């Protein structure tokens, strides 16, 4: 195994051991080290202290994870910024994937008992897109929509990447129209960086661009408004453990149902998320949306009736 791969495995292992225990002394970390024949195939008795501190520095540089020492608690080591692992980010995504890979290396017999969902294509373009975002360079994109057979080419100023429902999307401005567009990476047939650069729209707020929607469709035909949703029975537990939107809050709760308020643009994706809940949920307000949902359900019923 290449030295660099060995080191990265060690870094991930070190963070994992401390994360699972909460706090460990260096002696306790070395006990775990001695017990792990996959990460420590040479059965080294301990990690030299200088090496351990180099590993801490590397973990901070690579993953932005800070391993700190609490001298008031018997020189125990702990992760001081757990949000780096818990909040949605490339760091958490990458680290948790490497952590699982370490577990597979230690437990070969488990591999076939862990089933992943298929992730759609396009991730091969991500490094180029990230590079273009960093350098503010235009991208030449060849793109084929689901509802169109022919490819189209666009020069795009890349603004951000977003993951939604097993897909990665690029949001960017077309150079010819200055219009924001969303491109599913798995529908891109070719992509290359142009030499031309661009300037950010200073009014564009990347971290909050999708705050008012469910998914990736920001439709200006819909205003952000207060939507009241009623969810019945056991479905409430799922609805609360995986909120439909960040603004979701409970308004009323009883044995039969719970009412929720959500501040959102109730466009296509929101409506279809509600349809997925079937008879376990209904929109109470606004009235126009309740009528729209009733119409969608009636159309579905017609399909089933032939």
PDB file of C-alpha atoms in Angstrom:
ATOM      1  CA  UNK A   1       0.000   0.000   0.000  1.00  0.00           C
ATOM      2  CA  UNK A   2       1.415   3.419  -0.934  1.00  0.00           C
ATOM      3  CA  UNK A   3       2.775   5.420   2.000  1.00  0.00           C
ATOM      4  CA  UNK A   4       0.388   8.324   1.367  1.00  0.00           C
ATOM      5  CA  UNK A   5      -2.624   5.970   1.443  1.00  0.00           C
ATOM      6  CA  UNK A   6      -1.327   4.399   4.664  1.00  0.00           C
ATOM      7  CA  UNK A   7      -1.020   7.823   6.266  1.00  0.00           C
ATOM      8  CA  UNK A   8      -4.525   8.909   5.256  1.00  0.00           C
ATOM      9  CA  UNK A   9      -5.903   5.649   6.673  1.00  0.00           C
ATOM     10  CA  UNK A  10      -4.063   6.413   9.914  1.00  0.00           C
ATOM     11  CA  UNK A  11      -5.460   9.945  10.068  1.00  0.00           C
ATOM     12  CA  UNK A  12      -9.015   8.706   9.533  1.00  0.00           C
ATOM     13  CA  UNK A  13      -8.532   5.925  12.093  1.00  0.00           C
ATOM     14  CA  UNK A  14      -7.219   8.401  14.687  1.00  0.00           C
ATOM     15  CA  UNK A  15     -10.218  10.714  14.309  1.00  0.00           C
ATOM     16  CA  UNK A  16     -12.627   7.768  14.378  1.00  0.00           C
ATOM     17  CA  UNK A  17     -11.162   6.328  17.574  1.00  0.00           C
ATOM     18  CA  UNK A  18     -11.423   9.662  19.382  1.00  0.00           C
ATOM     19  CA  UNK A  19     -14.876  10.404  17.932  1.00  0.00           C
ATOM     20  CA  UNK A  20     -16.277   7.081  19.126  1.00  0.00           C
ATOM     21  CA  UNK A  21     -14.772   7.333  22.624  1.00  0.00           C
ATOM     22  CA  UNK A  22     -15.362  11.052  23.144  1.00  0.00           C
ATOM     23  CA  UNK A  23     -12.085  11.510  25.034  1.00  0.00           C
ATOM     24  CA  UNK A  24      -8.921   9.400  25.181  1.00  0.00           C
ATOM     25  CA  UNK A  25      -5.443   9.737  26.615  1.00  0.00           C
ATOM     26  CA  UNK A  26      -2.480   9.040  24.353  1.00  0.00           C
ATOM     27  CA  UNK A  27      -1.958   5.767  26.243  1.00  0.00           C
ATOM     28  CA  UNK A  28      -5.545   4.701  25.506  1.00  0.00           C
ATOM     29  CA  UNK A  29      -5.121   5.667  21.846  1.00  0.00           C
ATOM     30  CA  UNK A  30      -2.011   3.473  21.717  1.00  0.00           C
ATOM     31  CA  UNK A  31      -3.955   0.560  23.220  1.00  0.00           C
ATOM     32  CA  UNK A  32      -6.437   0.869  20.338  1.00  0.00           C
ATOM     33  CA  UNK A  33      -3.523   1.196  17.921  1.00  0.00           C
ATOM     34  CA  UNK A  34      -1.968  -2.060  19.137  1.00  0.00           C
ATOM     35  CA  UNK A  35      -5.291  -3.897  18.753  1.00  0.00           C
ATOM     36  CA  UNK A  36      -5.810  -2.853  15.121  1.00  0.00           C
ATOM     37  CA  UNK A  37      -3.908  -5.214  12.813  1.00  0.00           C
ATOM     38  CA  UNK A  38      -5.283  -3.643   9.611  1.00  0.00           C
ATOM     39  CA  UNK A  39      -4.146  -0.064  10.225  1.00  0.00           C
ATOM     40  CA  UNK A  40      -1.132  -1.267  12.222  1.00  0.00           C
ATOM     41  CA  UNK A  41      -0.032  -4.427  10.321  1.00  0.00           C
ATOM     42  CA  UNK A  42       3.492  -4.299  11.811  1.00  0.00           C
ATOM     43  CA  UNK A  43       2.040  -4.397  15.350  1.00  0.00           C
ATOM     44  CA  UNK A  44       3.917  -1.301  16.472  1.00  0.00           C
ATOM     45  CA  UNK A  45       3.487  -0.990  20.241  1.00  0.00           C
ATOM     46  CA  UNK A  46       2.729   2.714  20.144  1.00  0.00           C
ATOM     47  CA  UNK A  47       2.619   5.824  18.012  1.00  0.00           C
ATOM     48  CA  UNK A  48       5.650   7.966  18.893  1.00  0.00           C
ATOM     49  CA  UNK A  49       4.517  11.190  20.528  1.00  0.00           C
ATOM     50  CA  UNK A  50       6.091  13.408  17.852  1.00  0.00           C
ATOM     51  CA  UNK A  51       4.402  11.320  15.144  1.00  0.00           C
ATOM     52  CA  UNK A  52       1.086  11.587  16.978  1.00  0.00           C
ATOM     53  CA  UNK A  53       1.287  15.387  17.005  1.00  0.00           C
ATOM     54  CA  UNK A  54       2.234  15.418  13.303  1.00  0.00           C
ATOM     55  CA  UNK A  55      -0.864  13.323  12.668  1.00  0.00           C
ATOM     56  CA  UNK A  56      -2.972  15.871  14.588  1.00  0.00           C
ATOM     57  CA  UNK A  57      -1.584  18.676  12.433  1.00  0.00           C
ATOM     58  CA  UNK A  58      -2.225  16.709   9.235  1.00  0.00           C
ATOM     59  CA  UNK A  59      -5.816  15.966  10.281  1.00  0.00           C
ATOM     60  CA  UNK A  60      -6.387  19.684  10.832  1.00  0.00           C
ATOM     61  CA  UNK A  61      -4.829  20.595   7.468  1.00  0.00           C
ATOM     62  CA  UNK A  62      -6.576  17.898   5.401  1.00  0.00           C
ATOM     63  CA  UNK A  63      -9.996  17.708   7.022  1.00  0.00           C
ATOM     64  CA  UNK A  64     -10.284  20.851   9.159  1.00  0.00           C
ATOM     65  CA  UNK A  65     -10.801  18.617  12.238  1.00  0.00           C
ATOM     66  CA  UNK A  66      -9.166  19.878  15.428  1.00  0.00           C
ATOM     67  CA  UNK A  67      -7.928  17.319  17.969  1.00  0.00           C
ATOM     68  CA  UNK A  68      -7.299  19.227  21.195  1.00  0.00           C
ATOM     69  CA  UNK A  69      -5.760  18.232  24.527  1.00  0.00           C
ATOM     70  CA  UNK A  70      -7.605  18.905  27.801  1.00  0.00           C
ATOM     71  CA  UNK A  71      -4.831  19.077  30.396  1.00  0.00           C
ATOM     72  CA  UNK A  72      -7.357  19.634  33.181  1.00  0.00           C
ATOM     73  CA  UNK A  73      -8.909  16.223  32.415  1.00  0.00           C
ATOM     74  CA  UNK A  74      -5.840  14.008  32.596  1.00  0.00           C
ATOM     75  CA  UNK A  75      -4.386  15.077  29.228  1.00  0.00           C
ATOM     76  CA  UNK A  76      -7.291  13.615  27.285  1.00  0.00           C
ATOM     77  CA  UNK A  77      -7.673  14.286  23.580  1.00  0.00           C
ATOM     78  CA  UNK A  78     -11.019  15.220  22.043  1.00  0.00           C
ATOM     79  CA  UNK A  79     -12.435  16.697  18.834  1.00  0.00           C
ATOM     80  CA  UNK A  80     -13.208  20.344  19.580  1.00  0.00           C
ATOM     81  CA  UNK A  81     -15.175  21.060  16.403  1.00  0.00           C
ATOM     82  CA  UNK A  82     -17.505  18.091  15.905  1.00  0.00           C
ATOM     83  CA  UNK A  83     -19.594  20.219  13.529  1.00  0.00           C
ATOM     84  CA  UNK A  84     -16.866  19.646  10.908  1.00  0.00           C
ATOM     85  CA  UNK A  85     -18.001  16.006  10.870  1.00  0.00           C
ATOM     86  CA  UNK A  86     -21.712  16.492  11.474  1.00  0.00           C
ATOM     87  CA  UNK A  87     -22.706  19.419   9.245  1.00  0.00           C
ATOM     88  CA  UNK A  88     -23.265  18.803   5.514  1.00  0.00           C
ATOM     89  CA  UNK A  89     -19.972  19.574   3.766  1.00  0.00           C
ATOM     90  CA  UNK A  90     -17.378  18.074   1.446  1.00  0.00           C
ATOM     91  CA  UNK A  91     -15.194  17.439   4.496  1.00  0.00           C
ATOM     92  CA  UNK A  92     -17.845  15.382   6.276  1.00  0.00           C
ATOM     93  CA  UNK A  93     -18.803  13.583   3.054  1.00  0.00           C
ATOM     94  CA  UNK A  94     -15.184  12.697   2.252  1.00  0.00           C
ATOM     95  CA  UNK A  95     -14.184  11.794   5.790  1.00  0.00           C
ATOM     96  CA  UNK A  96     -17.169   9.555   6.498  1.00  0.00           C
ATOM     97  CA  UNK A  97     -16.586   7.727   3.223  1.00  0.00           C
ATOM     98  CA  UNK A  98     -12.955   7.084   4.158  1.00  0.00           C
ATOM     99  CA  UNK A  99     -14.038   5.993   7.632  1.00  0.00           C
ATOM    100  CA  UNK A 100     -16.390   3.389   6.157  1.00  0.00           C
ATOM    101  CA  UNK A 101     -13.619   2.219   3.827  1.00  0.00           C
ATOM    102  CA  UNK A 102     -11.391   1.690   6.877  1.00  0.00           C
ATOM    103  CA  UNK A 103     -14.118  -0.368   8.497  1.00  0.00           C
ATOM    104  CA  UNK A 104     -14.419  -2.514   5.362  1.00  0.00           C
ATOM    105  CA  UNK A 105     -10.648  -3.086   5.375  1.00  0.00           C
ATOM    106  CA  UNK A 106     -10.872  -4.282   8.986  1.00  0.00           C
ATOM    107  CA  UNK A 107     -14.027  -6.367   8.420  1.00  0.00           C
ATOM    108  CA  UNK A 108     -13.936  -7.929   4.949  1.00  0.00           C
ATOM    109  CA  UNK A 109     -16.893 -10.186   5.734  1.00  0.00           C
ATOM    110  CA  UNK A 110     -19.147  -7.137   6.230  1.00  0.00           C
ATOM    111  CA  UNK A 111     -18.685  -5.650   2.745  1.00  0.00           C
ATOM    112  CA  UNK A 112     -21.397  -7.708   1.070  1.00  0.00           C
ATOM    113  CA  UNK A 113     -23.815  -6.888   3.900  1.00  0.00           C
ATOM    114  CA  UNK A 114     -23.693  -3.137   3.323  1.00  0.00           C
ATOM    115  CA  UNK A 115     -25.820  -2.013   0.379  1.00  0.00           C
ATOM    116  CA  UNK A 116     -25.383   1.450  -1.135  1.00  0.00           C
ATOM    117  CA  UNK A 117     -27.786   3.372  -3.303  1.00  0.00           C
ATOM    118  CA  UNK A 118     -26.544   4.074  -6.795  1.00  0.00           C
ATOM    119  CA  UNK A 119     -25.171   7.581  -7.208  1.00  0.00           C
ATOM    120  CA  UNK A 120     -25.812   8.962 -10.673  1.00  0.00           C
ATOM    121  CA  UNK A 121     -22.913  10.007 -12.882  1.00  0.00           C
ATOM    122  CA  UNK A 122     -21.189  13.306 -13.462  1.00  0.00           C
ATOM    123  CA  UNK A 123     -18.918  13.347 -10.417  1.00  0.00           C
ATOM    124  CA  UNK A 124     -15.920  13.112 -12.752  1.00  0.00           C
ATOM    125  CA  UNK A 125     -16.564  16.764 -13.650  1.00  0.00           C
ATOM    126  CA  UNK A 126     -16.528  18.028 -10.070  1.00  0.00           C
ATOM    127  CA  UNK A 127     -12.812  18.751  -9.765  1.00  0.00           C
ATOM    128  CA  UNK A 128     -12.882  20.810 -12.977  1.00  0.00           C
ATOM    129  CA  UNK A 129     -15.978  22.688 -11.798  1.00  0.00           C
ATOM    130  CA  UNK A 130     -14.467  23.411  -8.382  1.00  0.00           C
ATOM    131  CA  UNK A 131     -11.292  24.621 -10.073  1.00  0.00           C
ATOM    132  CA  UNK A 132     -13.337  26.886 -12.375  1.00  0.00           C
ATOM    133  CA  UNK A 133     -15.299  28.295  -9.411  1.00  0.00           C
ATOM    134  CA  UNK A 134     -12.062  28.967  -7.545  1.00  0.00           C
ATOM    135  CA  UNK A 135     -10.417  30.709 -10.527  1.00  0.00           C
ATOM    136  CA  UNK A 136     -13.629  32.375 -11.802  1.00  0.00           C
ATOM    137  CA  UNK A 137     -13.221  30.822 -15.236  1.00  0.00           C
ATOM    138  CA  UNK A 138     -16.038  30.157 -17.659  1.00  0.00           C
ATOM    139  CA  UNK A 139     -16.990  26.578 -18.450  1.00  0.00           C
ATOM    140  CA  UNK A 140     -17.941  25.270 -21.882  1.00  0.00           C
ATOM    141  CA  UNK A 141     -20.700  22.722 -21.235  1.00  0.00           C
ATOM    142  CA  UNK A 142     -22.318  20.267 -23.643  1.00  0.00           C
ATOM    143  CA  UNK A 143     -25.656  19.314 -22.127  1.00  0.00           C
ATOM    144  CA  UNK A 144     -28.569  17.025 -22.962  1.00  0.00           C
ATOM    145  CA  UNK A 145     -31.841  17.520 -21.077  1.00  0.00           C
ATOM    146  CA  UNK A 146     -34.159  14.594 -20.363  1.00  0.00           C
ATOM    147  CA  UNK A 147     -36.905  16.118 -22.500  1.00  0.00           C
ATOM    148  CA  UNK A 148     -34.625  17.042 -25.406  1.00  0.00           C
ATOM    149  CA  UNK A 149     -32.778  14.622 -27.656  1.00  0.00           C
ATOM    150  CA  UNK A 150     -30.106  16.960 -28.990  1.00  0.00           C
ATOM    151  CA  UNK A 151     -27.136  18.348 -27.109  1.00  0.00           C
ATOM    152  CA  UNK A 152     -26.766  22.058 -26.537  1.00  0.00           C
ATOM    153  CA  UNK A 153     -23.621  23.993 -25.716  1.00  0.00           C
ATOM    154  CA  UNK A 154     -23.414  26.758 -23.132  1.00  0.00           C
ATOM    155  CA  UNK A 155     -20.686  29.002 -21.818  1.00  0.00           C
ATOM    156  CA  UNK A 156     -21.401  29.155 -18.097  1.00  0.00           C
ATOM    157  CA  UNK A 157     -20.019  31.122 -15.167  1.00  0.00           C
ATOM    158  CA  UNK A 158     -20.075  28.455 -12.393  1.00  0.00           C
ATOM    159  CA  UNK A 159     -21.542  29.706  -9.112  1.00  0.00           C
ATOM    160  CA  UNK A 160     -22.076  26.691  -6.867  1.00  0.00           C
ATOM    161  CA  UNK A 161     -22.507  22.926  -6.592  1.00  0.00           C
ATOM    162  CA  UNK A 162     -25.433  21.332  -4.778  1.00  0.00           C
ATOM    163  CA  UNK A 163     -26.356  17.740  -4.040  1.00  0.00           C
ATOM    164  CA  UNK A 164     -30.005  16.688  -4.074  1.00  0.00           C
ATOM    165  CA  UNK A 165     -31.562  13.206  -4.264  1.00  0.00           C
ATOM    166  CA  UNK A 166     -28.430  11.288  -5.301  1.00  0.00           C
ATOM    167  CA  UNK A 167     -27.603  13.877  -7.957  1.00  0.00           C
ATOM    168  CA  UNK A 168     -25.083  16.692  -8.109  1.00  0.00           C
ATOM    169  CA  UNK A 169     -26.103  19.963  -9.736  1.00  0.00           C
ATOM    170  CA  UNK A 170     -24.179  22.964 -10.997  1.00  0.00           C
ATOM    171  CA  UNK A 171     -25.785  26.379 -10.718  1.00  0.00           C
ATOM    172  CA  UNK A 172     -24.296  28.917 -13.070  1.00  0.00           C
ATOM    173  CA  UNK A 173     -24.962  31.973 -15.221  1.00  0.00           C
ATOM    174  CA  UNK A 174     -25.116  31.615 -18.964  1.00  0.00           C
ATOM    175  CA  UNK A 175     -22.589  33.984 -20.482  1.00  0.00           C
ATOM    176  CA  UNK A 176     -24.880  34.972 -23.364  1.00  0.00           C
ATOM    177  CA  UNK A 177     -28.010  35.785 -21.324  1.00  0.00           C
ATOM    178  CA  UNK A 178     -26.699  36.357 -17.782  1.00  0.00           C
ATOM    179  CA  UNK A 179     -29.460  33.957 -16.724  1.00  0.00           C
ATOM    180  CA  UNK A 180     -29.053  31.513 -13.828  1.00  0.00           C
ATOM    181  CA  UNK A 181     -29.446  27.864 -14.874  1.00  0.00           C
ATOM    182  CA  UNK A 182     -29.195  24.544 -13.072  1.00  0.00           C
ATOM    183  CA  UNK A 183     -27.337  21.675 -14.756  1.00  0.00           C
ATOM    184  CA  UNK A 184     -27.543  18.055 -13.530  1.00  0.00           C
ATOM    185  CA  UNK A 185     -23.988  16.744 -13.710  1.00  0.00           C
ATOM    186  CA  UNK A 186     -25.146  13.357 -15.018  1.00  0.00           C
ATOM    187  CA  UNK A 187     -26.695  15.114 -18.065  1.00  0.00           C
ATOM    188  CA  UNK A 188     -23.398  16.848 -18.984  1.00  0.00           C
ATOM    189  CA  UNK A 189     -21.771  15.081 -21.941  1.00  0.00           C
ATOM    190  CA  UNK A 190     -18.565  17.136 -21.991  1.00  0.00           C
ATOM    191  CA  UNK A 191     -17.082  19.997 -20.029  1.00  0.00           C
ATOM    192  CA  UNK A 192     -13.948  22.121 -20.281  1.00  0.00           C
ATOM    193  CA  UNK A 193     -12.586  25.314 -18.787  1.00  0.00           C
ATOM    194  CA  UNK A 194     -12.354  28.413 -20.912  1.00  0.00           C
ATOM    195  CA  UNK A 195      -9.522  30.911 -20.565  1.00  0.00           C
ATOM    196  CA  UNK A 196     -12.064  33.705 -20.103  1.00  0.00           C
ATOM    197  CA  UNK A 197     -12.771  34.786 -16.549  1.00  0.00           C
ATOM    198  CA  UNK A 198     -15.865  36.361 -14.976  1.00  0.00           C
ATOM    199  CA  UNK A 199     -16.857  38.455 -11.976  1.00  0.00           C
ATOM    200  CA  UNK A 200     -19.281  37.318  -9.296  1.00  0.00           C
ATOM    201  CA  UNK A 201     -22.662  38.965  -9.075  1.00  0.00           C
ATOM    202  CA  UNK A 202     -22.220  40.794  -5.772  1.00  0.00           C
ATOM    203  CA  UNK A 203     -25.931  40.431  -4.993  1.00  0.00           C
ATOM    204  CA  UNK A 204     -25.795  36.646  -5.226  1.00  0.00           C
ATOM    205  CA  UNK A 205     -25.768  34.918  -1.824  1.00  0.00           C
ATOM    206  CA  UNK A 206     -24.475  31.412  -2.502  1.00  0.00           C
ATOM    207  CA  UNK A 207     -25.003  29.826   0.955  1.00  0.00           C
ATOM    208  CA  UNK A 208     -28.641  30.984   1.073  1.00  0.00           C
ATOM    209  CA  UNK A 209     -29.715  30.754  -2.562  1.00  0.00           C
ATOM    210  CA  UNK A 210     -31.764  27.583  -2.008  1.00  0.00           C
ATOM    211  CA  UNK A 211     -33.105  28.536   1.432  1.00  0.00           C
ATOM    212  CA  UNK A 212     -36.693  29.042   0.228  1.00  0.00           C
ATOM    213  CA  UNK A 213     -37.116  25.812  -1.728  1.00  0.00           C
ATOM    214  CA  UNK A 214     -37.206  22.063  -1.363  1.00  0.00           C
ATOM    215  CA  UNK A 215     -34.630  20.626  -3.772  1.00  0.00           C
ATOM    216  CA  UNK A 216     -32.950  22.635  -6.527  1.00  0.00           C
ATOM    217  CA  UNK A 217     -35.758  24.415  -8.394  1.00  0.00           C
ATOM    218  CA  UNK A 218     -35.897  28.142  -7.522  1.00  0.00           C
ATOM    219  CA  UNK A 219     -38.987  29.211  -9.456  1.00  0.00           C
ATOM    220  CA  UNK A 220     -39.656  32.973  -9.420  1.00  0.00           C
ATOM    221  CA  UNK A 221     -43.300  32.314 -10.326  1.00  0.00           C
ATOM    222  CA  UNK A 222     -43.806  31.288  -6.694  1.00  0.00           C
ATOM    223  CA  UNK A 223     -43.443  33.534  -3.676  1.00  0.00           C
ATOM    224  CA  UNK A 224     -42.128  32.276  -0.371  1.00  0.00           C
ATOM    225  CA  UNK A 225     -45.130  31.906   1.914  1.00  0.00           C
ATOM    226  CA  UNK A 226     -46.365  30.162   5.026  1.00  0.00           C
ATOM    227  CA  UNK A 227     -47.686  26.679   4.276  1.00  0.00           C
ATOM    228  CA  UNK A 228     -49.628  24.644   6.840  1.00  0.00           C
ATOM    229  CA  UNK A 229     -49.350  20.883   6.543  1.00  0.00           C
ATOM    230  CA  UNK A 230     -51.191  18.171   8.514  1.00  0.00           C
ATOM    231  CA  UNK A 231     -49.494  14.788   8.950  1.00  0.00           C
ATOM    232  CA  UNK A 232     -51.289  11.735  10.370  1.00  0.00           C
ATOM    233  CA  UNK A 233     -50.337   8.752  12.501  1.00  0.00           C
ATOM    234  CA  UNK A 234     -46.900   7.168  12.491  1.00  0.00           C
ATOM    235  CA  UNK A 235     -45.803   9.204   9.481  1.00  0.00           C
ATOM    236  CA  UNK A 236     -45.251  12.109  11.881  1.00  0.00           C
ATOM    237  CA  UNK A 237     -42.144  10.461  13.336  1.00  0.00           C
ATOM    238  CA  UNK A 238     -40.562  10.267   9.888  1.00  0.00           C
ATOM    239  CA  UNK A 239     -41.664  13.794   9.024  1.00  0.00           C
ATOM    240  CA  UNK A 240     -39.983  15.146  12.148  1.00  0.00           C
ATOM    241  CA  UNK A 241     -36.800  13.080  11.970  1.00  0.00           C
ATOM    242  CA  UNK A 242     -36.249  14.137   8.340  1.00  0.00           C
ATOM    243  CA  UNK A 243     -37.882  17.584   7.983  1.00  0.00           C
ATOM    244  CA  UNK A 244     -39.170  18.567   4.583  1.00  0.00           C
ATOM    245  CA  UNK A 245     -37.573  22.010   4.996  1.00  0.00           C
ATOM    246  CA  UNK A 246     -35.329  23.807   7.485  1.00  0.00           C
ATOM    247  CA  UNK A 247     -38.143  26.183   8.538  1.00  0.00           C
ATOM    248  CA  UNK A 248     -40.494  23.327   9.495  1.00  0.00           C
ATOM    249  CA  UNK A 249     -41.971  23.739  12.992  1.00  0.00           C
ATOM    250  CA  UNK A 250     -44.830  22.086  14.833  1.00  0.00           C
ATOM    251  CA  UNK A 251     -47.985  24.097  15.489  1.00  0.00           C
ATOM    252  CA  UNK A 252     -50.344  21.544  17.042  1.00  0.00           C
ATOM    253  CA  UNK A 253     -50.041  17.954  18.161  1.00  0.00           C
ATOM    254  CA  UNK A 254     -52.664  15.401  19.214  1.00  0.00           C
ATOM    255  CA  UNK A 255     -53.184  11.625  19.120  1.00  0.00           C
ATOM    256  CA  UNK A 256     -54.459  11.614  15.535  1.00  0.00           C
ATOM    257  CA  UNK A 257     -52.332  14.171  13.711  1.00  0.00           C
ATOM    258  CA  UNK A 258     -49.812  17.016  13.945  1.00  0.00           C
ATOM    259  CA  UNK A 259     -49.913  20.364  12.156  1.00  0.00           C
ATOM    260  CA  UNK A 260     -46.738  21.993  10.867  1.00  0.00           C
ATOM    261  CA  UNK A 261     -45.830  25.401   9.511  1.00  0.00           C
ATOM    262  CA  UNK A 262     -43.268  25.639   6.707  1.00  0.00           C
ATOM    263  CA  UNK A 263     -42.026  28.847   5.062  1.00  0.00           C
ATOM    264  CA  UNK A 264     -41.243  27.867   1.513  1.00  0.00           C
ATOM    265  CA  UNK A 265     -41.916  28.473  -2.170  1.00  0.00           C
ATOM    266  CA  UNK A 266     -44.509  25.722  -2.765  1.00  0.00           C
ATOM    267  CA  UNK A 267     -43.411  24.919  -6.297  1.00  0.00           C
ATOM    268  CA  UNK A 268     -43.150  21.628  -8.207  1.00  0.00           C
ATOM    269  CA  UNK A 269     -40.672  19.825  -5.953  1.00  0.00           C
ATOM    270  CA  UNK A 270     -42.496  20.761  -2.755  1.00  0.00           C
ATOM    271  CA  UNK A 271     -45.813  19.618  -4.201  1.00  0.00           C
ATOM    272  CA  UNK A 272     -44.384  16.277  -5.278  1.00  0.00           C
ATOM    273  CA  UNK A 273     -42.759  15.722  -1.889  1.00  0.00           C
ATOM    274  CA  UNK A 274     -46.224  16.132  -0.392  1.00  0.00           C
ATOM    275  CA  UNK A 275     -47.683  13.704  -2.943  1.00  0.00           C
ATOM    276  CA  UNK A 276     -45.137  11.100  -1.873  1.00  0.00           C
ATOM    277  CA  UNK A 277     -46.729  11.085   1.585  1.00  0.00           C
ATOM    278  CA  UNK A 278     -50.001   9.924   0.042  1.00  0.00           C
ATOM    279  CA  UNK A 279     -53.017   9.770   2.398  1.00  0.00           C
ATOM    280  CA  UNK A 280     -50.802  10.382   5.450  1.00  0.00           C
ATOM    281  CA  UNK A 281     -50.607  14.132   4.824  1.00  0.00           C
ATOM    282  CA  UNK A 282     -52.566  17.063   3.453  1.00  0.00           C
ATOM    283  CA  UNK A 283     -51.988  20.744   2.789  1.00  0.00           C
ATOM    284  CA  UNK A 284     -54.306  22.909   4.904  1.00  0.00           C
ATOM    285  CA  UNK A 285     -53.282  26.321   3.593  1.00  0.00           C
ATOM    286  CA  UNK A 286     -52.912  28.444   1.563  1.00  0.00           C
ATOM    287  CA  UNK A 287     -56.183  27.618  -0.171  1.00  0.00           C
ATOM    288  CA  UNK A 288     -54.786  27.846  -3.717  1.00  0.00           C
ATOM    289  CA  UNK A 289     -52.167  25.210  -2.868  1.00  0.00           C
ATOM    290  CA  UNK A 290     -54.741  22.965  -1.187  1.00  0.00           C
ATOM    291  CA  UNK A 291     -56.804  23.111  -4.379  1.00  0.00           C
ATOM    292  CA  UNK A 292     -53.704  22.408  -6.495  1.00  0.00           C
ATOM    293  CA  UNK A 293     -52.863  19.341  -4.399  1.00  0.00           C
ATOM    294  CA  UNK A 294     -56.471  18.134  -4.633  1.00  0.00           C
ATOM    295  CA  UNK A 295     -56.311  18.460  -8.432  1.00  0.00           C
ATOM    296  CA  UNK A 296     -53.002  16.540  -8.602  1.00  0.00           C
ATOM    297  CA  UNK A 297     -54.468  13.732  -6.500  1.00  0.00           C
ATOM    298  CA  UNK A 298     -57.584  13.620  -8.689  1.00  0.00           C
ATOM    299  CA  UNK A 299     -55.407  13.352 -11.807  1.00  0.00           C
ATOM    300  CA  UNK A 300     -53.483  10.485 -10.210  1.00  0.00           C
ATOM    301  CA  UNK A 301     -56.755   8.737  -9.350  1.00  0.00           C
ATOM    302  CA  UNK A 302     -57.868   9.006 -12.994  1.00  0.00           C
ATOM    303  CA  UNK A 303     -54.718   7.171 -14.029  1.00  0.00           C
ATOM    304  CA  UNK A 304     -55.500   4.308 -11.696  1.00  0.00           C
ATOM    305  CA  UNK A 305     -59.095   4.147 -12.882  1.00  0.00           C
ATOM    306  CA  UNK A 306     -57.893   3.921 -16.478  1.00  0.00           C
TER     307      UNK A 306
END
